[in-house]
Amino acid sequence: MKNEINFISSYFEKKKSIRSDVLIIGTGRWAHIVITEILLNFENIKKIYIFGKKNKLLKDKFKNKYKAKLIYINSLSNIPQQIKNCIICNGNIKHLPTAIKLLNYNYNILIEKPIIFKKFSQINNLIKVAQKKKLKLYLSLPFSYAFYIKSAHLKYGMNKNIRMVNLTWSDKMSNKETNFSKRIISFQKDNFYHFYSILRLLKLNKKIKFENKNFFKKTKNFIKFSISNNMHVEFKTNQNAKKRIRLLKIKYSNKNELEIDFNIPHKPKIIFNKKPCKIYPSLSGKMLKYQLFSFFKKRNYRLHEFKYLKGLFKLLQQL
């Protein structure tokens, strides 16, 4: 956890040094969230440019409340010269073509998940362009549970081999935000980003053997694959459940079991061998501000860089 603590400390020490203007592509729900985080945490950013349909709610919410000005532009060819960083929050199907266009215009980009693509080569080509031009290419994975899941695993797992990882991710039928019936991407696929991020926290992603074409099994609400002969992972989803569930279970080689209920992100429940354990409130909270900080500072933050997420996109291609 030392690297994570150092990163958070660096954020609080250096966030005031972030002064460059930024461009937001899109005016929907996620654009709201990103703009709010920028305004609350980076007071020296003076101008936030927005490309997208004018949103009265967006305008009224931030009017005269913060120092930064919100400025709409009507064309990507009219991006002010001082802009170097762009955050893509438009419609899901537009994420990839917008990223291609902005990289060709020589901008660092942070993209909201998910990415809609047909072939892995599309992702690989995007990464190659960013590397050739020495531009940042980040994927937005702002998970509030990351630090305390890793911390609990290190403390209670005691460096024992993992035998099974099971994540249950369900939402209520009445939750309009998770109504995927008219969306271009399935509930399962959209939330697989969370599952893969947890595998990365547990350092299991590098052990996945993609050469074995039969290792991956799926149904509409269930995904299971073997990382090795003795290690299996399962992802259960349900978009029409009676209640919201965010539950991670880890079984170890010494038969110990760790259970983390993060249904309420800032009040996780940690149970080790059926006994409640200490939680880590100092390590919970939104990670988006740290992600934005690493993006603006052009730091090498592996949790979000595309070139370290090839395994994720290879798995997504099978869903």
PDB file of C-alpha atoms in Angstrom:
ATOM      1  CA  MET A   1       0.000   0.000   0.000  1.00  0.00           C
ATOM      2  CA  LYS A   2       3.032   2.289   0.272  1.00  0.00           C
ATOM      3  CA  ASN A   3       2.792   3.446  -3.371  1.00  0.00           C
ATOM      4  CA  GLU A   4      -0.894   4.319  -2.971  1.00  0.00           C
ATOM      5  CA  ILE A   5      -0.263   6.320   0.223  1.00  0.00           C
ATOM      6  CA  ASN A   6       2.619   8.182  -1.436  1.00  0.00           C
ATOM      7  CA  PHE A   7       0.449   8.953  -4.450  1.00  0.00           C
ATOM      8  CA  ILE A   8      -2.342  10.399  -2.261  1.00  0.00           C
ATOM      9  CA  SER A   9       0.204  12.486  -0.333  1.00  0.00           C
ATOM     10  CA  SER A  10       1.600  13.815  -3.606  1.00  0.00           C
ATOM     11  CA  TYR A  11      -1.916  14.760  -4.699  1.00  0.00           C
ATOM     12  CA  PHE A  12      -2.545  16.908  -1.620  1.00  0.00           C
ATOM     13  CA  GLU A  13       0.885  18.547  -1.912  1.00  0.00           C
ATOM     14  CA  LYS A  14       0.823  19.315  -5.638  1.00  0.00           C
ATOM     15  CA  LYS A  15      -2.801  19.641  -6.770  1.00  0.00           C
ATOM     16  CA  LYS A  16      -2.551  23.445  -6.649  1.00  0.00           C
ATOM     17  CA  SER A  17       0.160  23.266  -9.307  1.00  0.00           C
ATOM     18  CA  ILE A  18      -2.468  22.117 -11.847  1.00  0.00           C
ATOM     19  CA  ARG A  19      -3.220  25.258 -13.866  1.00  0.00           C
ATOM     20  CA  SER A  20      -3.815  24.148 -17.463  1.00  0.00           C
ATOM     21  CA  ASP A  21      -7.240  24.564 -19.050  1.00  0.00           C
ATOM     22  CA  VAL A  22      -9.108  21.397 -20.025  1.00  0.00           C
ATOM     23  CA  LEU A  23     -11.664  20.343 -22.657  1.00  0.00           C
ATOM     24  CA  ILE A  24     -14.653  18.129 -21.779  1.00  0.00           C
ATOM     25  CA  ILE A  25     -16.305  16.259 -24.665  1.00  0.00           C
ATOM     26  CA  GLY A  26     -19.992  15.700 -23.798  1.00  0.00           C
ATOM     27  CA  THR A  27     -22.590  17.226 -21.479  1.00  0.00           C
ATOM     28  CA  GLY A  28     -24.290  14.199 -19.916  1.00  0.00           C
ATOM     29  CA  ARG A  29     -24.204  12.580 -16.486  1.00  0.00           C
ATOM     30  CA  TRP A  30     -20.513  11.686 -16.508  1.00  0.00           C
ATOM     31  CA  ALA A  31     -19.516  15.131 -17.784  1.00  0.00           C
ATOM     32  CA  HIS A  32     -21.373  16.490 -14.732  1.00  0.00           C
ATOM     33  CA  ILE A  33     -19.302  14.273 -12.440  1.00  0.00           C
ATOM     34  CA  VAL A  34     -15.960  15.134 -14.057  1.00  0.00           C
ATOM     35  CA  ILE A  35     -16.631  18.897 -14.085  1.00  0.00           C
ATOM     36  CA  THR A  36     -17.714  18.770 -10.440  1.00  0.00           C
ATOM     37  CA  GLU A  37     -14.505  16.968  -9.422  1.00  0.00           C
ATOM     38  CA  ILE A  38     -12.349  19.463 -11.320  1.00  0.00           C
ATOM     39  CA  LEU A  39     -14.106  22.464  -9.774  1.00  0.00           C
ATOM     40  CA  LEU A  40     -13.962  21.048  -6.261  1.00  0.00           C
ATOM     41  CA  ASN A  41     -10.354  19.875  -6.335  1.00  0.00           C
ATOM     42  CA  PHE A  42      -8.346  21.969  -8.819  1.00  0.00           C
ATOM     43  CA  GLU A  43      -9.028  25.578  -7.975  1.00  0.00           C
ATOM     44  CA  ASN A  44      -6.256  26.909 -10.236  1.00  0.00           C
ATOM     45  CA  ILE A  45      -7.852  25.609 -13.419  1.00  0.00           C
ATOM     46  CA  LYS A  46      -9.460  28.816 -14.717  1.00  0.00           C
ATOM     47  CA  LYS A  47     -11.291  27.642 -17.837  1.00  0.00           C
ATOM     48  CA  ILE A  48     -13.165  24.445 -18.652  1.00  0.00           C
ATOM     49  CA  TYR A  49     -14.099  24.209 -22.321  1.00  0.00           C
ATOM     50  CA  ILE A  50     -17.065  22.019 -23.254  1.00  0.00           C
ATOM     51  CA  PHE A  51     -17.904  20.480 -26.616  1.00  0.00           C
ATOM     52  CA  GLY A  52     -21.445  19.158 -26.887  1.00  0.00           C
ATOM     53  CA  LYS A  53     -25.095  20.101 -26.833  1.00  0.00           C
ATOM     54  CA  LYS A  54     -25.702  22.943 -24.394  1.00  0.00           C
ATOM     55  CA  ASN A  55     -27.154  21.611 -21.166  1.00  0.00           C
ATOM     56  CA  LYS A  56     -29.199  24.097 -19.123  1.00  0.00           C
ATOM     57  CA  LEU A  57     -28.920  21.934 -16.006  1.00  0.00           C
ATOM     58  CA  LEU A  58     -25.139  21.912 -16.356  1.00  0.00           C
ATOM     59  CA  LYS A  59     -25.035  25.674 -16.827  1.00  0.00           C
ATOM     60  CA  ASP A  60     -27.367  26.446 -13.899  1.00  0.00           C
ATOM     61  CA  LYS A  61     -25.617  24.065 -11.507  1.00  0.00           C
ATOM     62  CA  PHE A  62     -22.218  25.715 -11.829  1.00  0.00           C
ATOM     63  CA  LYS A  63     -23.252  29.309 -12.513  1.00  0.00           C
ATOM     64  CA  ASN A  64     -21.346  31.787 -10.303  1.00  0.00           C
ATOM     65  CA  LYS A  65     -20.371  29.061  -7.819  1.00  0.00           C
ATOM     66  CA  TYR A  66     -16.732  28.499  -8.780  1.00  0.00           C
ATOM     67  CA  LYS A  67     -13.787  30.493 -10.089  1.00  0.00           C
ATOM     68  CA  ALA A  68     -13.438  28.501 -13.291  1.00  0.00           C
ATOM     69  CA  LYS A  69     -15.443  29.577 -16.332  1.00  0.00           C
ATOM     70  CA  LEU A  70     -17.397  27.064 -18.410  1.00  0.00           C
ATOM     71  CA  ILE A  71     -16.994  27.894 -22.096  1.00  0.00           C
ATOM     72  CA  TYR A  72     -18.824  26.051 -24.896  1.00  0.00           C
ATOM     73  CA  ILE A  73     -17.181  25.455 -28.287  1.00  0.00           C
ATOM     74  CA  ASN A  74     -19.086  24.293 -31.372  1.00  0.00           C
ATOM     75  CA  SER A  75     -16.357  22.421 -33.272  1.00  0.00           C
ATOM     76  CA  LEU A  76     -13.349  20.244 -32.428  1.00  0.00           C
ATOM     77  CA  SER A  77     -11.424  22.197 -35.045  1.00  0.00           C
ATOM     78  CA  ASN A  78     -11.918  25.308 -32.852  1.00  0.00           C
ATOM     79  CA  ILE A  79     -10.174  23.977 -29.751  1.00  0.00           C
ATOM     80  CA  PRO A  80      -8.118  26.806 -28.188  1.00  0.00           C
ATOM     81  CA  GLN A  81      -4.355  26.404 -28.665  1.00  0.00           C
ATOM     82  CA  GLN A  82      -3.595  26.307 -24.949  1.00  0.00           C
ATOM     83  CA  ILE A  83      -5.609  23.102 -24.473  1.00  0.00           C
ATOM     84  CA  LYS A  84      -3.470  19.976 -24.147  1.00  0.00           C
ATOM     85  CA  ASN A  85      -5.776  17.697 -22.128  1.00  0.00           C
ATOM     86  CA  CYS A  86      -9.178  16.406 -23.258  1.00  0.00           C
ATOM     87  CA  ILE A  87     -11.646  14.227 -21.333  1.00  0.00           C
ATOM     88  CA  ILE A  88     -14.111  12.208 -23.416  1.00  0.00           C
ATOM     89  CA  CYS A  89     -17.568  11.836 -21.821  1.00  0.00           C
ATOM     90  CA  ASN A  90     -19.865  11.683 -24.844  1.00  0.00           C
ATOM     91  CA  GLY A  91     -22.060   8.754 -25.940  1.00  0.00           C
ATOM     92  CA  ASN A  92     -20.532   5.284 -25.509  1.00  0.00           C
ATOM     93  CA  ILE A  93     -20.415   4.514 -29.216  1.00  0.00           C
ATOM     94  CA  LYS A  94     -18.589   7.811 -29.857  1.00  0.00           C
ATOM     95  CA  HIS A  95     -15.744   7.181 -27.380  1.00  0.00           C
ATOM     96  CA  LEU A  96     -13.428   5.357 -29.773  1.00  0.00           C
ATOM     97  CA  PRO A  97     -13.845   7.550 -32.909  1.00  0.00           C
ATOM     98  CA  THR A  98     -13.531  10.706 -30.765  1.00  0.00           C
ATOM     99  CA  ALA A  99     -10.321   9.349 -29.220  1.00  0.00           C
ATOM    100  CA  ILE A 100      -8.864   8.600 -32.656  1.00  0.00           C
ATOM    101  CA  LYS A 101      -9.651  12.142 -33.833  1.00  0.00           C
ATOM    102  CA  LEU A 102      -8.176  13.828 -30.732  1.00  0.00           C
ATOM    103  CA  LEU A 103      -4.985  11.759 -30.818  1.00  0.00           C
ATOM    104  CA  ASN A 104      -4.548  12.803 -34.450  1.00  0.00           C
ATOM    105  CA  TYR A 105      -4.934  16.401 -33.233  1.00  0.00           C
ATOM    106  CA  ASN A 106      -2.121  15.700 -30.666  1.00  0.00           C
ATOM    107  CA  TYR A 107      -4.120  15.887 -27.423  1.00  0.00           C
ATOM    108  CA  ASN A 108      -3.675  13.851 -24.245  1.00  0.00           C
ATOM    109  CA  ILE A 109      -6.953  12.059 -23.611  1.00  0.00           C
ATOM    110  CA  LEU A 110      -8.841  10.462 -20.750  1.00  0.00           C
ATOM    111  CA  ILE A 111     -11.824   8.358 -21.886  1.00  0.00           C
ATOM    112  CA  GLU A 112     -14.880   7.413 -19.867  1.00  0.00           C
ATOM    113  CA  LYS A 113     -15.553   3.672 -19.949  1.00  0.00           C
ATOM    114  CA  PRO A 114     -16.886   1.672 -21.753  1.00  0.00           C
ATOM    115  CA  ILE A 115     -15.100   1.475 -25.104  1.00  0.00           C
ATOM    116  CA  ILE A 116     -17.207   0.024 -27.938  1.00  0.00           C
ATOM    117  CA  PHE A 117     -14.960  -1.841 -30.383  1.00  0.00           C
ATOM    118  CA  LYS A 118     -15.175  -4.825 -32.744  1.00  0.00           C
ATOM    119  CA  LYS A 119     -11.565  -5.951 -32.973  1.00  0.00           C
ATOM    120  CA  PHE A 120      -8.665  -5.827 -30.532  1.00  0.00           C
ATOM    121  CA  SER A 121      -6.560  -4.349 -33.333  1.00  0.00           C
ATOM    122  CA  GLN A 122      -8.581  -1.102 -32.993  1.00  0.00           C
ATOM    123  CA  ILE A 123      -7.402  -0.748 -29.393  1.00  0.00           C
ATOM    124  CA  ASN A 124      -3.857  -1.754 -30.252  1.00  0.00           C
ATOM    125  CA  ASN A 125      -3.666   0.832 -33.043  1.00  0.00           C
ATOM    126  CA  LEU A 126      -4.916   3.520 -30.643  1.00  0.00           C
ATOM    127  CA  ILE A 127      -2.154   2.623 -28.182  1.00  0.00           C
ATOM    128  CA  LYS A 128       0.495   2.685 -30.940  1.00  0.00           C
ATOM    129  CA  VAL A 129      -0.567   6.176 -32.078  1.00  0.00           C
ATOM    130  CA  ALA A 130      -0.411   7.515 -28.506  1.00  0.00           C
ATOM    131  CA  GLN A 131       3.028   5.975 -27.924  1.00  0.00           C
ATOM    132  CA  LYS A 132       4.404   7.252 -31.237  1.00  0.00           C
ATOM    133  CA  LYS A 133       3.214  10.792 -30.469  1.00  0.00           C
ATOM    134  CA  LYS A 134       4.167  10.495 -26.759  1.00  0.00           C
ATOM    135  CA  LEU A 135       0.624  11.348 -25.678  1.00  0.00           C
ATOM    136  CA  LYS A 136      -1.278  10.175 -22.609  1.00  0.00           C
ATOM    137  CA  LEU A 137      -4.082   7.698 -23.293  1.00  0.00           C
ATOM    138  CA  TYR A 138      -6.070   6.974 -20.110  1.00  0.00           C
ATOM    139  CA  LEU A 139      -9.234   5.009 -19.415  1.00  0.00           C
ATOM    140  CA  SER A 140     -11.527   6.295 -16.685  1.00  0.00           C
ATOM    141  CA  LEU A 141     -11.761   3.677 -13.927  1.00  0.00           C
ATOM    142  CA  PRO A 142     -12.737   5.732 -10.841  1.00  0.00           C
ATOM    143  CA  PHE A 143     -13.439   2.972  -8.315  1.00  0.00           C
ATOM    144  CA  SER A 144     -13.904   4.067  -4.710  1.00  0.00           C
ATOM    145  CA  TYR A 145     -13.233   0.569  -3.373  1.00  0.00           C
ATOM    146  CA  ALA A 146      -9.759   0.020  -4.840  1.00  0.00           C
ATOM    147  CA  PHE A 147      -7.528   0.917  -1.910  1.00  0.00           C
ATOM    148  CA  TYR A 148      -9.358  -0.893   0.877  1.00  0.00           C
ATOM    149  CA  ILE A 149      -9.843  -4.091  -1.163  1.00  0.00           C
ATOM    150  CA  LYS A 150      -6.111  -4.242  -1.795  1.00  0.00           C
ATOM    151  CA  SER A 151      -5.315  -3.349   1.801  1.00  0.00           C
ATOM    152  CA  ALA A 152      -7.690  -6.008   3.200  1.00  0.00           C
ATOM    153  CA  HIS A 153      -6.250  -8.642   0.858  1.00  0.00           C
ATOM    154  CA  LEU A 154      -2.672  -7.853   1.902  1.00  0.00           C
ATOM    155  CA  LYS A 155      -3.513  -7.887   5.604  1.00  0.00           C
ATOM    156  CA  TYR A 156      -5.900 -10.831   5.885  1.00  0.00           C
ATOM    157  CA  GLY A 157      -4.781 -12.842   2.856  1.00  0.00           C
ATOM    158  CA  MET A 158      -1.275 -12.919   4.350  1.00  0.00           C
ATOM    159  CA  ASN A 159       0.342 -13.474   0.935  1.00  0.00           C
ATOM    160  CA  LYS A 160      -1.357 -16.859   0.537  1.00  0.00           C
ATOM    161  CA  ASN A 161      -2.268 -18.067  -2.941  1.00  0.00           C
ATOM    162  CA  ILE A 162      -5.779 -17.199  -4.097  1.00  0.00           C
ATOM    163  CA  ARG A 163      -7.944 -20.182  -4.985  1.00  0.00           C
ATOM    164  CA  MET A 164     -11.219 -18.453  -5.941  1.00  0.00           C
ATOM    165  CA  VAL A 165     -12.475 -14.904  -6.581  1.00  0.00           C
ATOM    166  CA  ASN A 166     -16.218 -14.308  -6.818  1.00  0.00           C
ATOM    167  CA  LEU A 167     -17.800 -10.900  -7.480  1.00  0.00           C
ATOM    168  CA  THR A 168     -21.568 -10.365  -7.390  1.00  0.00           C
ATOM    169  CA  TRP A 169     -22.761  -7.118  -9.015  1.00  0.00           C
ATOM    170  CA  SER A 170     -26.515  -6.498  -9.057  1.00  0.00           C
ATOM    171  CA  ASP A 171     -28.812  -3.495  -9.367  1.00  0.00           C
ATOM    172  CA  LYS A 172     -32.479  -2.880  -8.602  1.00  0.00           C
ATOM    173  CA  MET A 173     -35.072  -3.101 -11.351  1.00  0.00           C
ATOM    174  CA  SER A 174     -36.326   0.362 -10.406  1.00  0.00           C
ATOM    175  CA  ASN A 175     -32.944   2.049 -10.870  1.00  0.00           C
ATOM    176  CA  LYS A 176     -33.335   4.110 -14.060  1.00  0.00           C
ATOM    177  CA  GLU A 177     -29.595   4.755 -14.289  1.00  0.00           C
ATOM    178  CA  THR A 178     -28.960   1.054 -14.839  1.00  0.00           C
ATOM    179  CA  ASN A 179     -31.712   0.384 -17.379  1.00  0.00           C
ATOM    180  CA  PHE A 180     -29.710  -1.252 -20.153  1.00  0.00           C
ATOM    181  CA  SER A 181     -32.646  -2.398 -22.304  1.00  0.00           C
ATOM    182  CA  LYS A 182     -32.095   0.392 -24.858  1.00  0.00           C
ATOM    183  CA  ARG A 183     -28.319   0.684 -24.577  1.00  0.00           C
ATOM    184  CA  ILE A 184     -25.779  -0.475 -27.098  1.00  0.00           C
ATOM    185  CA  ILE A 185     -23.768  -2.352 -24.465  1.00  0.00           C
ATOM    186  CA  SER A 186     -24.953  -5.054 -22.044  1.00  0.00           C
ATOM    187  CA  PHE A 187     -25.076  -4.623 -18.271  1.00  0.00           C
ATOM    188  CA  GLN A 188     -22.599  -7.491 -17.957  1.00  0.00           C
ATOM    189  CA  LYS A 189     -20.089  -5.993 -20.374  1.00  0.00           C
ATOM    190  CA  ASP A 190     -20.343  -2.469 -18.964  1.00  0.00           C
ATOM    191  CA  ASN A 191     -19.600  -3.665 -15.444  1.00  0.00           C
ATOM    192  CA  PHE A 192     -16.888  -6.135 -16.425  1.00  0.00           C
ATOM    193  CA  TYR A 193     -14.490  -3.168 -16.133  1.00  0.00           C
ATOM    194  CA  HIS A 194     -15.058  -3.270 -12.362  1.00  0.00           C
ATOM    195  CA  PHE A 195     -14.344  -6.996 -12.200  1.00  0.00           C
ATOM    196  CA  TYR A 196     -11.128  -6.728 -14.193  1.00  0.00           C
ATOM    197  CA  SER A 197      -9.960  -3.819 -12.028  1.00  0.00           C
ATOM    198  CA  ILE A 198     -10.362  -5.997  -8.941  1.00  0.00           C
ATOM    199  CA  LEU A 199      -8.379  -8.798 -10.601  1.00  0.00           C
ATOM    200  CA  ARG A 200      -5.622  -6.258 -11.226  1.00  0.00           C
ATOM    201  CA  LEU A 201      -5.669  -5.142  -7.593  1.00  0.00           C
ATOM    202  CA  LEU A 202      -5.168  -8.784  -6.616  1.00  0.00           C
ATOM    203  CA  LYS A 203      -2.403  -9.095  -9.263  1.00  0.00           C
ATOM    204  CA  LEU A 204      -4.215 -11.892 -11.077  1.00  0.00           C
ATOM    205  CA  ASN A 205      -4.506 -10.240 -14.492  1.00  0.00           C
ATOM    206  CA  LYS A 206      -0.945 -11.107 -15.547  1.00  0.00           C
ATOM    207  CA  LYS A 207      -1.579 -14.810 -14.903  1.00  0.00           C
ATOM    208  CA  ILE A 208      -4.444 -15.112 -17.395  1.00  0.00           C
ATOM    209  CA  LYS A 209      -3.447 -17.376 -20.285  1.00  0.00           C
ATOM    210  CA  PHE A 210      -5.243 -16.181 -23.413  1.00  0.00           C
ATOM    211  CA  GLU A 211      -3.671 -18.936 -25.522  1.00  0.00           C
ATOM    212  CA  ASN A 212      -6.173 -21.433 -24.106  1.00  0.00           C
ATOM    213  CA  LYS A 213      -9.305 -20.732 -26.169  1.00  0.00           C
ATOM    214  CA  ASN A 214     -11.553 -22.871 -23.952  1.00  0.00           C
ATOM    215  CA  PHE A 215     -10.728 -21.220 -20.629  1.00  0.00           C
ATOM    216  CA  PHE A 216     -13.608 -18.696 -20.790  1.00  0.00           C
ATOM    217  CA  LYS A 217     -17.286 -19.581 -20.170  1.00  0.00           C
ATOM    218  CA  LYS A 218     -20.218 -17.188 -20.028  1.00  0.00           C
ATOM    219  CA  THR A 219     -23.992 -16.886 -19.893  1.00  0.00           C
ATOM    220  CA  LYS A 220     -26.152 -13.753 -19.788  1.00  0.00           C
ATOM    221  CA  ASN A 221     -25.571 -13.231 -16.048  1.00  0.00           C
ATOM    222  CA  PHE A 222     -22.487 -15.307 -15.316  1.00  0.00           C
ATOM    223  CA  ILE A 223     -18.836 -15.380 -16.378  1.00  0.00           C
ATOM    224  CA  LYS A 224     -16.295 -17.926 -15.202  1.00  0.00           C
ATOM    225  CA  PHE A 225     -12.739 -18.569 -16.253  1.00  0.00           C
ATOM    226  CA  SER A 226      -9.670 -20.333 -14.925  1.00  0.00           C
ATOM    227  CA  ILE A 227      -6.458 -18.423 -14.401  1.00  0.00           C
ATOM    228  CA  SER A 228      -4.616 -21.662 -13.628  1.00  0.00           C
ATOM    229  CA  ASN A 229      -5.522 -25.236 -12.693  1.00  0.00           C
ATOM    230  CA  ASN A 230      -5.930 -24.161  -9.074  1.00  0.00           C
ATOM    231  CA  MET A 231      -7.312 -20.639  -9.488  1.00  0.00           C
ATOM    232  CA  HIS A 232     -10.775 -19.702 -10.750  1.00  0.00           C
ATOM    233  CA  VAL A 233     -12.715 -16.448 -10.959  1.00  0.00           C
ATOM    234  CA  GLU A 234     -16.448 -15.823 -11.274  1.00  0.00           C
ATOM    235  CA  PHE A 235     -18.451 -12.700 -12.089  1.00  0.00           C
ATOM    236  CA  LYS A 236     -22.209 -12.731 -11.441  1.00  0.00           C
ATOM    237  CA  THR A 237     -24.401  -9.899 -12.689  1.00  0.00           C
ATOM    238  CA  ASN A 238     -28.103  -9.080 -12.501  1.00  0.00           C
ATOM    239  CA  GLN A 239     -29.595  -5.806 -13.707  1.00  0.00           C
ATOM    240  CA  ASN A 240     -33.088  -6.711 -12.475  1.00  0.00           C
ATOM    241  CA  ALA A 241     -32.419  -7.819  -8.890  1.00  0.00           C
ATOM    242  CA  LYS A 242     -34.582  -7.068  -5.865  1.00  0.00           C
ATOM    243  CA  LYS A 243     -31.726  -5.172  -4.250  1.00  0.00           C
ATOM    244  CA  ARG A 244     -28.367  -3.625  -5.088  1.00  0.00           C
ATOM    245  CA  ILE A 245     -25.361  -5.885  -4.354  1.00  0.00           C
ATOM    246  CA  ARG A 246     -21.616  -5.258  -4.506  1.00  0.00           C
ATOM    247  CA  LEU A 247     -20.013  -8.291  -2.872  1.00  0.00           C
ATOM    248  CA  LEU A 248     -16.494  -9.687  -3.304  1.00  0.00           C
ATOM    249  CA  LYS A 249     -15.464 -13.095  -1.934  1.00  0.00           C
ATOM    250  CA  ILE A 250     -11.898 -14.393  -1.943  1.00  0.00           C
ATOM    251  CA  LYS A 251     -10.922 -17.942  -0.945  1.00  0.00           C
ATOM    252  CA  TYR A 252      -7.280 -18.732  -0.197  1.00  0.00           C
ATOM    253  CA  SER A 253      -5.174 -21.871  -0.466  1.00  0.00           C
ATOM    254  CA  ASN A 254      -5.060 -22.205   3.339  1.00  0.00           C
ATOM    255  CA  LYS A 255      -8.921 -22.296   3.368  1.00  0.00           C
ATOM    256  CA  ASN A 256      -9.255 -18.779   4.775  1.00  0.00           C
ATOM    257  CA  GLU A 257     -12.051 -16.641   3.323  1.00  0.00           C
ATOM    258  CA  LEU A 258     -12.254 -12.870   2.939  1.00  0.00           C
ATOM    259  CA  GLU A 259     -15.550 -11.143   2.169  1.00  0.00           C
ATOM    260  CA  ILE A 260     -15.875  -7.455   1.288  1.00  0.00           C
ATOM    261  CA  ASP A 261     -19.293  -5.852   0.967  1.00  0.00           C
ATOM    262  CA  PHE A 262     -18.906  -2.452  -0.720  1.00  0.00           C
ATOM    263  CA  ASN A 263     -22.555  -1.816  -1.494  1.00  0.00           C
ATOM    264  CA  ILE A 264     -22.111   1.473   0.379  1.00  0.00           C
ATOM    265  CA  PRO A 265     -18.749   2.576  -1.097  1.00  0.00           C
ATOM    266  CA  HIS A 266     -17.606   4.715   1.822  1.00  0.00           C
ATOM    267  CA  LYS A 267     -18.748   2.224   4.493  1.00  0.00           C
ATOM    268  CA  PRO A 268     -17.364  -1.156   3.423  1.00  0.00           C
ATOM    269  CA  LYS A 269     -17.935  -4.248   5.538  1.00  0.00           C
ATOM    270  CA  ILE A 270     -14.964  -6.588   5.760  1.00  0.00           C
ATOM    271  CA  ILE A 271     -15.466 -10.126   7.079  1.00  0.00           C
ATOM    272  CA  PHE A 272     -12.579 -12.568   7.531  1.00  0.00           C
ATOM    273  CA  ASN A 273     -13.483 -16.186   8.283  1.00  0.00           C
ATOM    274  CA  LYS A 274     -17.022 -15.042   9.148  1.00  0.00           C
ATOM    275  CA  LYS A 275     -15.825 -12.431  11.675  1.00  0.00           C
ATOM    276  CA  PRO A 276     -16.178  -8.638  11.123  1.00  0.00           C
ATOM    277  CA  CYS A 277     -12.844  -6.844  10.744  1.00  0.00           C
ATOM    278  CA  LYS A 278     -11.477  -3.338  10.868  1.00  0.00           C
ATOM    279  CA  ILE A 279     -12.257  -1.171   7.842  1.00  0.00           C
ATOM    280  CA  TYR A 280     -10.029   1.455   6.288  1.00  0.00           C
ATOM    281  CA  PRO A 281     -11.926   4.753   6.099  1.00  0.00           C
ATOM    282  CA  SER A 282      -8.768   6.701   5.243  1.00  0.00           C
ATOM    283  CA  LEU A 283      -8.388   4.637   2.072  1.00  0.00           C
ATOM    284  CA  SER A 284     -11.963   4.924   0.859  1.00  0.00           C
ATOM    285  CA  GLY A 285     -13.545   7.775  -1.059  1.00  0.00           C
ATOM    286  CA  LYS A 286     -13.709   8.787  -4.687  1.00  0.00           C
ATOM    287  CA  MET A 287     -10.627   8.042  -6.760  1.00  0.00           C
ATOM    288  CA  LEU A 288     -11.558  10.264  -9.695  1.00  0.00           C
ATOM    289  CA  LYS A 289      -9.701  13.270  -8.286  1.00  0.00           C
ATOM    290  CA  TYR A 290      -6.493  11.211  -8.006  1.00  0.00           C
ATOM    291  CA  GLN A 291      -6.983   9.898 -11.513  1.00  0.00           C
ATOM    292  CA  LEU A 292      -7.481  13.429 -12.855  1.00  0.00           C
ATOM    293  CA  PHE A 293      -4.389  14.569 -10.961  1.00  0.00           C
ATOM    294  CA  SER A 294      -2.211  11.845 -12.517  1.00  0.00           C
ATOM    295  CA  PHE A 295      -3.638  12.689 -15.946  1.00  0.00           C
ATOM    296  CA  PHE A 296      -3.021  16.434 -15.621  1.00  0.00           C
ATOM    297  CA  LYS A 297       0.481  15.875 -14.209  1.00  0.00           C
ATOM    298  CA  LYS A 298       1.249  13.347 -16.989  1.00  0.00           C
ATOM    299  CA  ARG A 299       2.384  10.807 -14.415  1.00  0.00           C
ATOM    300  CA  ASN A 300       2.803   7.118 -15.225  1.00  0.00           C
ATOM    301  CA  TYR A 301      -0.169   5.765 -13.284  1.00  0.00           C
ATOM    302  CA  ARG A 302      -0.609   2.176 -14.424  1.00  0.00           C
ATOM    303  CA  LEU A 303      -4.122   1.750 -13.099  1.00  0.00           C
ATOM    304  CA  HIS A 304      -5.490   3.814 -15.979  1.00  0.00           C
ATOM    305  CA  GLU A 305      -3.120   3.736 -18.963  1.00  0.00           C
ATOM    306  CA  PHE A 306      -4.401   1.879 -22.026  1.00  0.00           C
ATOM    307  CA  LYS A 307      -1.093   0.134 -22.688  1.00  0.00           C
ATOM    308  CA  TYR A 308      -1.458  -1.693 -19.354  1.00  0.00           C
ATOM    309  CA  LEU A 309      -5.080  -2.683 -20.068  1.00  0.00           C
ATOM    310  CA  LYS A 310      -4.646  -4.954 -23.093  1.00  0.00           C
ATOM    311  CA  GLY A 311      -5.823  -7.949 -21.039  1.00  0.00           C
ATOM    312  CA  LEU A 312      -9.085  -6.158 -20.271  1.00  0.00           C
ATOM    313  CA  PHE A 313      -9.829  -5.526 -23.939  1.00  0.00           C
ATOM    314  CA  LYS A 314      -8.929  -9.104 -24.915  1.00  0.00           C
ATOM    315  CA  LEU A 315     -11.471 -10.366 -22.389  1.00  0.00           C
ATOM    316  CA  LEU A 316     -14.119  -7.825 -23.421  1.00  0.00           C
ATOM    317  CA  GLN A 317     -13.831  -9.083 -26.986  1.00  0.00           C
ATOM    318  CA  GLN A 318     -15.130 -12.476 -25.786  1.00  0.00           C
ATOM    319  CA  LEU A 319     -18.274 -11.075 -24.119  1.00  0.00           C
TER     320      LEU A 319
END
